[in-house]
Coordinates of C-alpha atoms and ligand atoms in Angstrom, one line a residue:
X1 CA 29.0 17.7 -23.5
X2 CA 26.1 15.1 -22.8
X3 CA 26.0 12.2 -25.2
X4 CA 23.4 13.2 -28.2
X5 CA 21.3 10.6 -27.2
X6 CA 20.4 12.2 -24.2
X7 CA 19.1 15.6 -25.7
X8 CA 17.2 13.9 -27.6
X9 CA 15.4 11.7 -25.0
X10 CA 15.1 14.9 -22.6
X11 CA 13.3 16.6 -25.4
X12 CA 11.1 14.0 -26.6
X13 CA 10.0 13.0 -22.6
X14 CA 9.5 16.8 -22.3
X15 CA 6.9 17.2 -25.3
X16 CA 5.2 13.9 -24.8
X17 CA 5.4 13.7 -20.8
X18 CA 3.4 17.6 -20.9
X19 CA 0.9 16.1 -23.3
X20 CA 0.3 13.2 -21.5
X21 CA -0.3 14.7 -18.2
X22 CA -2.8 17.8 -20.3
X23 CA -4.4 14.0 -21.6
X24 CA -4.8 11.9 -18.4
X25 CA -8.0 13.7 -16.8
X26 CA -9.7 13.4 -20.3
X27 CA -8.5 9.6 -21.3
X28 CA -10.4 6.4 -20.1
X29 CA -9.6 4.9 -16.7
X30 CA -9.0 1.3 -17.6
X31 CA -8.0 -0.3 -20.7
X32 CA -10.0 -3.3 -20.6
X33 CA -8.9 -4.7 -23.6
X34 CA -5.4 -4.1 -24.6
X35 CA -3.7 -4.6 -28.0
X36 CA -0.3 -4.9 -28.2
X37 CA 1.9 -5.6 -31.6
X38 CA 3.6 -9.6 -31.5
X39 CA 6.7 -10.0 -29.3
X40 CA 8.8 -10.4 -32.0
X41 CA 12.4 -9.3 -31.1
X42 CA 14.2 -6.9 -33.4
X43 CA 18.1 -8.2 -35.1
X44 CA 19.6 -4.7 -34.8
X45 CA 19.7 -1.0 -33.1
X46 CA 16.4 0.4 -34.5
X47 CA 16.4 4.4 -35.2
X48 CA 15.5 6.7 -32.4
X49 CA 12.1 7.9 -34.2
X50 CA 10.9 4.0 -34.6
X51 CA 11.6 3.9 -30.8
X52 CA 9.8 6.8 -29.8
X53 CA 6.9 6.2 -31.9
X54 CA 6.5 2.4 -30.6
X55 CA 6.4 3.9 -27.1
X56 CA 4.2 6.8 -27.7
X57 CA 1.8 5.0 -29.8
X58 CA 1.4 1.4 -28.8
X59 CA 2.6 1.6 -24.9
X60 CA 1.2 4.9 -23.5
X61 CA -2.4 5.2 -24.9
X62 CA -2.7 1.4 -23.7
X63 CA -2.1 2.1 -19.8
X64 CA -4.9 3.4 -17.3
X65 CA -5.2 6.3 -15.7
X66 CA -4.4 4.9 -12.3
X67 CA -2.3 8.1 -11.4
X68 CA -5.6 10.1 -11.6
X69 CA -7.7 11.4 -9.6
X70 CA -10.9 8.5 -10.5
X71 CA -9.3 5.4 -10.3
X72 CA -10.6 4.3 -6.9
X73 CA -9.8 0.8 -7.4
X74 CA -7.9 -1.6 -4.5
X75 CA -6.0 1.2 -2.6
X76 CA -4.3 3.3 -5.0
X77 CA -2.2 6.4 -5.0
X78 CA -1.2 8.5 -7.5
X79 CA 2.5 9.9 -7.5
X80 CA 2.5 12.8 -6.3
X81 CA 4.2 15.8 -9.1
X82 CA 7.4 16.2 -6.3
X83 CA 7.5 11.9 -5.7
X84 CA 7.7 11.5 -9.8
X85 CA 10.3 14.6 -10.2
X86 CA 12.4 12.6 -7.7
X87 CA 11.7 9.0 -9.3
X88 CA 13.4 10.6 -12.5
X89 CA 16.0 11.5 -10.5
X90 CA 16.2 8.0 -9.2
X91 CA 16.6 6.2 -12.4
X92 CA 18.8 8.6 -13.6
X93 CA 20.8 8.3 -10.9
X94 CA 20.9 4.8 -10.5
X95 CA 22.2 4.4 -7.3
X96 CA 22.5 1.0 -5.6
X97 CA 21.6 1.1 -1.8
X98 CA 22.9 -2.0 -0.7
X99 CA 25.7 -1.0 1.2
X100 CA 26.8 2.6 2.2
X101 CA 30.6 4.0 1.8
X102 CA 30.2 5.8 -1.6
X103 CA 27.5 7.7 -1.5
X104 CA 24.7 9.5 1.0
X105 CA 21.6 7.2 -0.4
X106 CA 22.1 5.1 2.8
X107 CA 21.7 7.6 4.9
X108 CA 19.0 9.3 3.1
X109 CA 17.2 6.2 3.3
X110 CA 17.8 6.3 6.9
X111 CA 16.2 9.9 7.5
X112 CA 13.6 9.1 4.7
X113 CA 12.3 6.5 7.6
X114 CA 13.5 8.7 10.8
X115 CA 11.1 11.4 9.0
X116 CA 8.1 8.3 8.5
X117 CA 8.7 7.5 12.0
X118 CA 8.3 11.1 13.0
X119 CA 5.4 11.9 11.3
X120 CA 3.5 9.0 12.7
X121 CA 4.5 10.2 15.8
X122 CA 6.0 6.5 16.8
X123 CA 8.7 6.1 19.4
X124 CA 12.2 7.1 17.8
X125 CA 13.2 3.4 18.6
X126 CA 11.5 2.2 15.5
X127 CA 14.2 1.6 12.7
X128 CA 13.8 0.3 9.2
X129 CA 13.8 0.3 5.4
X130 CA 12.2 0.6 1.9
X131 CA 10.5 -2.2 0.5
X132 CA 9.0 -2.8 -2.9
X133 CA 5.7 -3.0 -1.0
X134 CA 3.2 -3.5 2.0
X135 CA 3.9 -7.8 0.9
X136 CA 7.7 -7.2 1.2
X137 CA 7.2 -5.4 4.2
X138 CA 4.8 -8.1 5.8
X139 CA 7.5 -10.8 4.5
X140 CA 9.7 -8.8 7.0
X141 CA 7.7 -9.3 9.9
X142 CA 7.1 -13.2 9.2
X143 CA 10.9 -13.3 8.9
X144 CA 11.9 -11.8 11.8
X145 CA 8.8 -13.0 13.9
X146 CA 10.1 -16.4 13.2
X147 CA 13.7 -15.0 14.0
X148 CA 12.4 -13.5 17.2
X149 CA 10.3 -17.2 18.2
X150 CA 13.8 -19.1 17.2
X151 CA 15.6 -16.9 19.9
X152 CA 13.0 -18.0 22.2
X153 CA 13.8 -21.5 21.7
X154 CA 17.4 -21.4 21.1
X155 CA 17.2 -21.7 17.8
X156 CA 19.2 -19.6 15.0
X157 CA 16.4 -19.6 12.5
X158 CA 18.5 -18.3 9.9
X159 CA 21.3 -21.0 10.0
X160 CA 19.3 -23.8 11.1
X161 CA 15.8 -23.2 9.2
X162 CA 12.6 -23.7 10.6
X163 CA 12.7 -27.9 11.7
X164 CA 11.5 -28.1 15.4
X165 CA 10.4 -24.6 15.5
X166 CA 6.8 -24.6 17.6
X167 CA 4.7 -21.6 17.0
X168 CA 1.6 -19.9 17.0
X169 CA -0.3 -17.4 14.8
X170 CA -3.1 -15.5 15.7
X171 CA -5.1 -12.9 13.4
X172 CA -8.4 -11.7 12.7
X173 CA -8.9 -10.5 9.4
X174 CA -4.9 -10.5 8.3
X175 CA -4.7 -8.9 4.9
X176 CA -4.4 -11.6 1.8
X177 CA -0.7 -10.6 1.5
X178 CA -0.2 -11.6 5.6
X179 CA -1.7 -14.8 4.5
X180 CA 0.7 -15.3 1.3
X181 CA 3.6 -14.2 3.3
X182 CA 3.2 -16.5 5.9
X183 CA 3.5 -19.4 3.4
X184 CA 6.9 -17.7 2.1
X185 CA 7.8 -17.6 5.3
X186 CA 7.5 -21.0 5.8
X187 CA 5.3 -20.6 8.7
X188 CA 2.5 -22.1 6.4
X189 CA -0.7 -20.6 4.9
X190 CA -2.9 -22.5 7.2
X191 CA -1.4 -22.4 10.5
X192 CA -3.5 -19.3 11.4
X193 CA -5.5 -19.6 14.7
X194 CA -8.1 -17.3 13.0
X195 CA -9.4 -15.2 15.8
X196 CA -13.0 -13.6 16.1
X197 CA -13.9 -10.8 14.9
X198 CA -16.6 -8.6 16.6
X199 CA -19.9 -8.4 15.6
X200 CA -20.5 -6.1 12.2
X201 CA -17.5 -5.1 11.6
X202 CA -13.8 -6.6 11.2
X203 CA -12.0 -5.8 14.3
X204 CA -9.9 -8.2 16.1
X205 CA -12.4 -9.5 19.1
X206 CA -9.6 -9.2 22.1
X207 CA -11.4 -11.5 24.7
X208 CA -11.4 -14.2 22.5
X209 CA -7.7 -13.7 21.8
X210 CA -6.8 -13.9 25.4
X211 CA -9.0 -17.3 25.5
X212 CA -6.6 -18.2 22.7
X213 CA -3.3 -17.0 23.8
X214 CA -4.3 -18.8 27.1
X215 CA -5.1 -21.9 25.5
X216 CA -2.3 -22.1 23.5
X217 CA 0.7 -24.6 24.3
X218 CA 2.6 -22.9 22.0
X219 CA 6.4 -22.2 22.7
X220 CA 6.3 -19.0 20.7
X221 CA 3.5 -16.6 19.6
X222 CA 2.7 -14.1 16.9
X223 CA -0.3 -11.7 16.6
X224 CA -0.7 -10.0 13.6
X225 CA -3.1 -6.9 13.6
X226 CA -4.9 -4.4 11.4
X227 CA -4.7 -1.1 11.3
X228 CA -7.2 -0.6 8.8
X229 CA -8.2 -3.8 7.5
X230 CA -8.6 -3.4 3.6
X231 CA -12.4 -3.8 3.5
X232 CA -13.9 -2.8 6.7
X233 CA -11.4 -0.9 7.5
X234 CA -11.5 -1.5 10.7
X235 CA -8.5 -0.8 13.5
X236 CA -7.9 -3.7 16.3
X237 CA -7.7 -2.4 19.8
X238 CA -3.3 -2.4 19.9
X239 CA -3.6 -1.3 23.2
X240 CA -5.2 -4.1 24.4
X241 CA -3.9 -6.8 22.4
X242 CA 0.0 -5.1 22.9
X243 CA -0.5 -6.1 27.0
X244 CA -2.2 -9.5 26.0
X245 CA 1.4 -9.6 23.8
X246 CA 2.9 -9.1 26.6
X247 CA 1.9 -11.0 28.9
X248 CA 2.4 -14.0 26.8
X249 CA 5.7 -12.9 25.6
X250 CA 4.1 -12.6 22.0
X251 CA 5.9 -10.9 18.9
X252 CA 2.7 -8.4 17.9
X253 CA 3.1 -7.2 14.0
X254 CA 0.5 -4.3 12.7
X255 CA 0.0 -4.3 9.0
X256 CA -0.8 -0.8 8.9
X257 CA -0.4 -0.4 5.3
X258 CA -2.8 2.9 4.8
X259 CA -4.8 2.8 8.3
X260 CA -1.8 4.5 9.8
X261 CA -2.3 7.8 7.8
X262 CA -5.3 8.4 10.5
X263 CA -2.7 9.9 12.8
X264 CA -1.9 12.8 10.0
X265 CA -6.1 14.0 10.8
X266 CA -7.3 12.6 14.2
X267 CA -3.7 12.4 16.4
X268 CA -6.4 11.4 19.3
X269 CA -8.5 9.6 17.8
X270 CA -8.9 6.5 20.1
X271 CA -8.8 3.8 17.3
X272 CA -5.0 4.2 16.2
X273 CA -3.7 4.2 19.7
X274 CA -1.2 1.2 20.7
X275 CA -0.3 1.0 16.9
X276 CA 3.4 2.4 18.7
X277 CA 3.1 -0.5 21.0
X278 CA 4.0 -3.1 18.2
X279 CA 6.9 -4.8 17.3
X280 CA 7.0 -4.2 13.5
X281 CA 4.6 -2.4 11.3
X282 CA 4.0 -3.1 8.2
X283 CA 3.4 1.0 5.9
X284 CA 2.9 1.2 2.3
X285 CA 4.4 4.4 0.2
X286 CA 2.7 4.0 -2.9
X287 CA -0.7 3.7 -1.0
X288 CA -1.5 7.0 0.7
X289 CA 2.0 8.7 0.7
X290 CA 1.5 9.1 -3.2
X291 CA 4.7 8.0 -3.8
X292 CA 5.4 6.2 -7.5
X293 CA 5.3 2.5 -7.4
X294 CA 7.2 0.5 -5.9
X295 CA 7.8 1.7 -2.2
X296 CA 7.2 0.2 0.9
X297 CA 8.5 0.6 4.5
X298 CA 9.1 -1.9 7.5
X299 CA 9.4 -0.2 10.8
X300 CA 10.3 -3.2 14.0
X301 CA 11.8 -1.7 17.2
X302 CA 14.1 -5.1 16.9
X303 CA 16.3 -4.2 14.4
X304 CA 19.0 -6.5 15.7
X305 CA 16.5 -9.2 15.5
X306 CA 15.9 -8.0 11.6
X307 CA 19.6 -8.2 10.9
X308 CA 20.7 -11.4 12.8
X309 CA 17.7 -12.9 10.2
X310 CA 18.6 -10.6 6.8
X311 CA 22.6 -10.9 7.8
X312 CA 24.7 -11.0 4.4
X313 CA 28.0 -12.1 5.3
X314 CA 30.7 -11.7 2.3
X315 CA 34.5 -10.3 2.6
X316 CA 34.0 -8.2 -0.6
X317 CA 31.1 -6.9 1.1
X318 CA 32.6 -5.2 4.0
X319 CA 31.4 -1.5 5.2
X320 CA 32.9 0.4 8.2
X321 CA 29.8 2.1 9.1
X322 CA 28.5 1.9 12.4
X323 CA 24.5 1.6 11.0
X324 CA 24.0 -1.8 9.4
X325 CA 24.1 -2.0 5.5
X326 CA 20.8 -2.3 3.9
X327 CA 20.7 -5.5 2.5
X328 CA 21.6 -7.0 5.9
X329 CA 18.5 -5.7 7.1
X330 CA 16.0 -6.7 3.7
X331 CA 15.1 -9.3 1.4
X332 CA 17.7 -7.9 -1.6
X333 CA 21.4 -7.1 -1.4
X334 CA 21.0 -4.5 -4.8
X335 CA 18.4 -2.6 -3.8
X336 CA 16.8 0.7 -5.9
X337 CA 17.0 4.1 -4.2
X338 CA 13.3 3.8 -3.8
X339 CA 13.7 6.3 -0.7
X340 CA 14.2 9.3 -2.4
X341 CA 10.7 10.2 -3.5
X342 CA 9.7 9.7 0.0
X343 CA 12.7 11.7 1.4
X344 CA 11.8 14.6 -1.4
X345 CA 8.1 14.3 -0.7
X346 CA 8.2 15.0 3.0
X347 CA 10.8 17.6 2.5
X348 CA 8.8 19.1 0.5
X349 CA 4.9 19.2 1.6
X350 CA 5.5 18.1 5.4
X351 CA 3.6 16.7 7.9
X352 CA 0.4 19.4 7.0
X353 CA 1.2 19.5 3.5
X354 CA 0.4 15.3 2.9
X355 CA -1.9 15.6 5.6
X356 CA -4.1 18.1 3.2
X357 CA -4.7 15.0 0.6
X358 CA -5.6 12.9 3.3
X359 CA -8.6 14.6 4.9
X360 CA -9.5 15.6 1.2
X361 CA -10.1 12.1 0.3
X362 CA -11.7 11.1 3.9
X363 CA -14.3 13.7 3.3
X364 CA -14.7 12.6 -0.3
X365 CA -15.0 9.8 0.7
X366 CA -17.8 10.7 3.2
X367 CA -20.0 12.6 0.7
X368 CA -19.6 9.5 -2.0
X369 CA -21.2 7.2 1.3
X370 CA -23.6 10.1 1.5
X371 CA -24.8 9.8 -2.1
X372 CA -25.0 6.5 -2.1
X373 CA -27.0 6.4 1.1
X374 CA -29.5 9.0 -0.4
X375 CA -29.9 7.0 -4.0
X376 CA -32.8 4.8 -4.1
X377 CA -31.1 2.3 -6.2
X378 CA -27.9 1.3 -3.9
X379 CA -27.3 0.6 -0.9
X380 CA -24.3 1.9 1.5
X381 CA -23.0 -1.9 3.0
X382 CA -21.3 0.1 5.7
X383 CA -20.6 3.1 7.2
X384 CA -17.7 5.0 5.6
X385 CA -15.0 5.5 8.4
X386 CA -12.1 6.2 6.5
X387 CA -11.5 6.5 2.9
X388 CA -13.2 2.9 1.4
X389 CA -16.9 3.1 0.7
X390 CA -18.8 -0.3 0.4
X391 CA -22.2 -0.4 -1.6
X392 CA -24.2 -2.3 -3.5
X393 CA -26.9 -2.0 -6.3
X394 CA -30.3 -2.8 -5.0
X395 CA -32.7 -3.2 -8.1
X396 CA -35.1 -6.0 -8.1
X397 CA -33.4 -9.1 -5.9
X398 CA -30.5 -7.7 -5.4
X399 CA -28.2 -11.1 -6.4
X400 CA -24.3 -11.5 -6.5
X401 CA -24.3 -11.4 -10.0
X402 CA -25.9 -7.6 -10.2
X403 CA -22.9 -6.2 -8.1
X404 CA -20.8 -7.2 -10.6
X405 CA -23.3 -6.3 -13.7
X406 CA -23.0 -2.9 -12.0
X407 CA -19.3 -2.7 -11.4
X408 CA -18.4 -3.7 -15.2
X409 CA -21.0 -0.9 -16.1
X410 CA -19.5 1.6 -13.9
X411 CA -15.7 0.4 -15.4
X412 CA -16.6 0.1 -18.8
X413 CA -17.8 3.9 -18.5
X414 CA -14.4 4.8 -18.7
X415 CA -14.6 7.8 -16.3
X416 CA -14.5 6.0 -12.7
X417 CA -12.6 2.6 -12.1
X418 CA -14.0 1.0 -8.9
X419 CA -13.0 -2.7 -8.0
X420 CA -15.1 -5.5 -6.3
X421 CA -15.4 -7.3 -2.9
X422 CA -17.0 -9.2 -0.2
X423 CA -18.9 -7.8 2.8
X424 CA -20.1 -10.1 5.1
X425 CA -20.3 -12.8 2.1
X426 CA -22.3 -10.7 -0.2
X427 CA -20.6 -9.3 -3.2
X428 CA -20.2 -5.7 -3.0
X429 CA -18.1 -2.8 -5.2
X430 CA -15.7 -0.6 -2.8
X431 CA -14.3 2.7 -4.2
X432 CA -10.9 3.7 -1.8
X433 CA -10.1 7.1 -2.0
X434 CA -6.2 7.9 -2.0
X435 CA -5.2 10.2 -4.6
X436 CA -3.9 13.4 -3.9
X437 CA -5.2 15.4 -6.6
X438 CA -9.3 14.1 -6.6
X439 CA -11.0 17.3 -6.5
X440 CA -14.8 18.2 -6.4
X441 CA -15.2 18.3 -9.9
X442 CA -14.1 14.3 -9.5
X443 CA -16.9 13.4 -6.9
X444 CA -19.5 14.9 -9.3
X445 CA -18.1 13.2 -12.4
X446 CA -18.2 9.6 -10.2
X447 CA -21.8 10.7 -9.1
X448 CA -23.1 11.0 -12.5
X449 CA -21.6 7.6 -13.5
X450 CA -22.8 5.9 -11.1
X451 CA -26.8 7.6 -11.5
X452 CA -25.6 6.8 -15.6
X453 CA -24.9 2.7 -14.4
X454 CA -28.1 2.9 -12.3
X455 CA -30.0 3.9 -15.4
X456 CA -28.4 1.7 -17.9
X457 CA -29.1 -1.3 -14.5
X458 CA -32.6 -0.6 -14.6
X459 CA -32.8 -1.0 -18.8
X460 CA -31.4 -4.4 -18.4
X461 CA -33.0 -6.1 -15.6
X462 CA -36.0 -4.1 -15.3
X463 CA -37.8 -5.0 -18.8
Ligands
PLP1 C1 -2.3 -3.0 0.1 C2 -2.1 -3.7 1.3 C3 -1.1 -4.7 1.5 C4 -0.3 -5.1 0.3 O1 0.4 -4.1 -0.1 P1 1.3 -4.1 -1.5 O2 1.9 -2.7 -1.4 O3 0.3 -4.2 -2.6 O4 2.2 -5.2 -1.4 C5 -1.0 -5.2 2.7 N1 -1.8 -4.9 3.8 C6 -2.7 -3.9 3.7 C7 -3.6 -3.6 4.9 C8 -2.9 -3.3 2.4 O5 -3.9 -2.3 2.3

């Protein structure tokens, strides 16, 4: 017989979970102004009903819709219905994968990332784990990059730290969370060697990083690549820059975070190719894999490298298994079972089943660019390539501060969320398709707000 309280939470989340889901396609997007009652903290056990109704009316109606299938904000997935089902499942469960010996969450963990590594079709050598996220997971590479450059020079970064350690860091157009992870890595923010990019777009220029790597006196090297970078999205050539690595015995990271979901729709396509020449790669699951947040994954074909840096040494801590324990090989020693919802998710759909959404949102993405290209007041920065559309207004001068006019009329709206960045050093608005369940009804709902934030544009500036 299940404790009472649980009947009564299963019923409750059953009622109110339904209602919110029949709800999401019809609430706003964003809340851009939330209210929430004072902090104050309650003396006793409140009744179940005060509990319920706390949640359901001051929590829930104040979140976004950032599971649906219009907020096209940063890079966002929704959870997919089988990823959630499994997240319940999770939490319920509360398993702690830190260690194996009591349960199989280890090893589903281990064919949750066997399964990643498949359907990316990398070389079987590439090990790994969950992390909370793409940073994490980029954390990871710093740490074992720096592991990997100690080796180099005899040093045990891990016991010894980072004093004396020489090294070099080479990058294009590293994501903002390479950057912050570098500094946590105490490699340091500004120690980039910031490497060209080529001309109109964001790709790693390769003969200037061979002038660089050739330049270098550097005892040790790291190149960290894109594949896609977040704006441009734009892939690096890994080929090339894996035999530049080397030749100059360079540890060669790609943050791959959703670029890497191109292999699901164009296997040949020339731009992803190499990406398997890497050392680590840096995924993210609760991008493009629709997986609930947070999930990660670090893949590194040096996975004694990754554990001679991550090693957790403690009697009480001792496992017989011949696989290393995950928290020898991550950041935490208790760790979530964040794999199952990917474990469940490519059980379920497989490799055509995920990569349905993805070409759904690549040609959505397309017809959006389209639109915009045909619309006499905006103008498409860039050419879509993937799933991120850059544009901008183009009334009158077209200034800075009318991009952003435009975006807080298209957010404000309440049926599209689109966020903001910077092309080239103009100000622009990018929309990044990576829902599963945007449909066509969605592109001509977005359509109509942006002709509606067009309109309401021309009204203001155009007296
Ligand atoms: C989103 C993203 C990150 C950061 O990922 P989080 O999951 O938000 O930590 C890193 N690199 C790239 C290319 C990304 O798109």
């Amino acid at each position: 017989m299940t404790h009472a309280i649980w009947e009564s939470l299963l019923q409750n989340f059953n009622e109110n979970a339904k209602r919110y889901l029949e709800d999401m396609p019809k609430r706003a997007i964003a809340n851009l102004s939330p209210t929430l009652p004072s902090a104050n903290l309650p003396q006793g056990v409140q009744n179940l009903d005060s509990t319920f109704a706390l949640l359901q009316n001051q929590v829930i109606p104040q979140m976004s819709a950032s599971a649906g299938p219009r907020y096209w904000g940063f890079v966002t997935g929704g959870t997919n219905p089988i990823a959630a089902y499994a997240d319940w499942w999770v939490t319920l469960l509360d398993q702690n994968v830190a260690k194996g010996g009591d349960s199989a969450a280890s090893d589903i963990e281990r064919q949750a990332i066997e399964m990643l590594v498949e359907l990316f079709h990398l070389p079987a050598n590439f090990k790994g784990l969950c992390t909370t996220g793409a940073t994490a997971s980029n954390l990871l590479a710093v740490i074992v990059a720096r592991q990997f450059a100690g080796n180099q020079q005899g040093i045990d970064i891990a016991k010894e730290g980072l004093v004396a350690l020489d090294i070099e860091v080479f990058s294009a157009c590293p994501h903002a969370s390479m950057i912050k992870t570098l500094g946590l890595g105490g490699i340091g923010q500004n120690q980039i060697s910031y490497v060209k990019t080529l001309p109109e777009n964001e790709q790693m220029d390769c003969d200037d990083l061979a002038i660089r790597l050739a330049g270098s006196n550097a005892r040790s090297k790291i190149v960290i690549s894109s594949a896609a970078t977040v704006t441009g999205t734009s892939f690096d050539d890994f080929t090339r820059i894996a035999r530049l690595c080397a030749q100059h015995n360079a540890w060669l990271h790609v943050d791959a975070a959703f670029g890497i979901f191109k292999r699901l729709i164009a296997p040949n396509a020339p731009c992803h190719q190499g990406i398997e020449l890497a050392d680590s790669i840096t995924l993210d699951g609760h991008k493009w894999l629709n997986v609930p947040y947070d999930c990660g994954v670090f893949l590194t074909r040096h996975q004694t490298i990754l554990q001679q840096s991550c090693h957790v040494d403690a009697p009480y801590l001792k496992n017989n298994s011949l696989e290393p324990d995950f928290m020898s090989l991550g950041i935490e020693n208790s760790r979530r079972f964040r794999a199952l919802p990917v474990w469940l998710t490519l059980k379920h759909y497989g490799r055509h089943g995920i990569a349905e959404w993805i070409l759904r949102n690549v040609q959505q993405a397309k017809q959006l660019a389209q639109f915009i290209d045909g619309h006499p007041d905006y103008e498409l920065v860039h050419p879509c390539q993937l799933n991120v559309v850059l544009f901008r207004p183009t009334l009158a001068e077209t200034s800075d501060d009318l991009s952003q006019a435009c975006l807080d009329m298209i957010n404000k709206d309440g049926r599209l969320f689109l966020s903001s960045g910077k092309w080239q050093g103009k100000s622009i608005i990018r929309a990044a398709l990576s829902n599963w369940q945007t449909q066509d009804e969605d592109m001509t709902i977005a359509e109509q707000v942006l002709d509606d934030a067009a309109s309401n544009l021309r009204k203001a500036y155009l007296v």
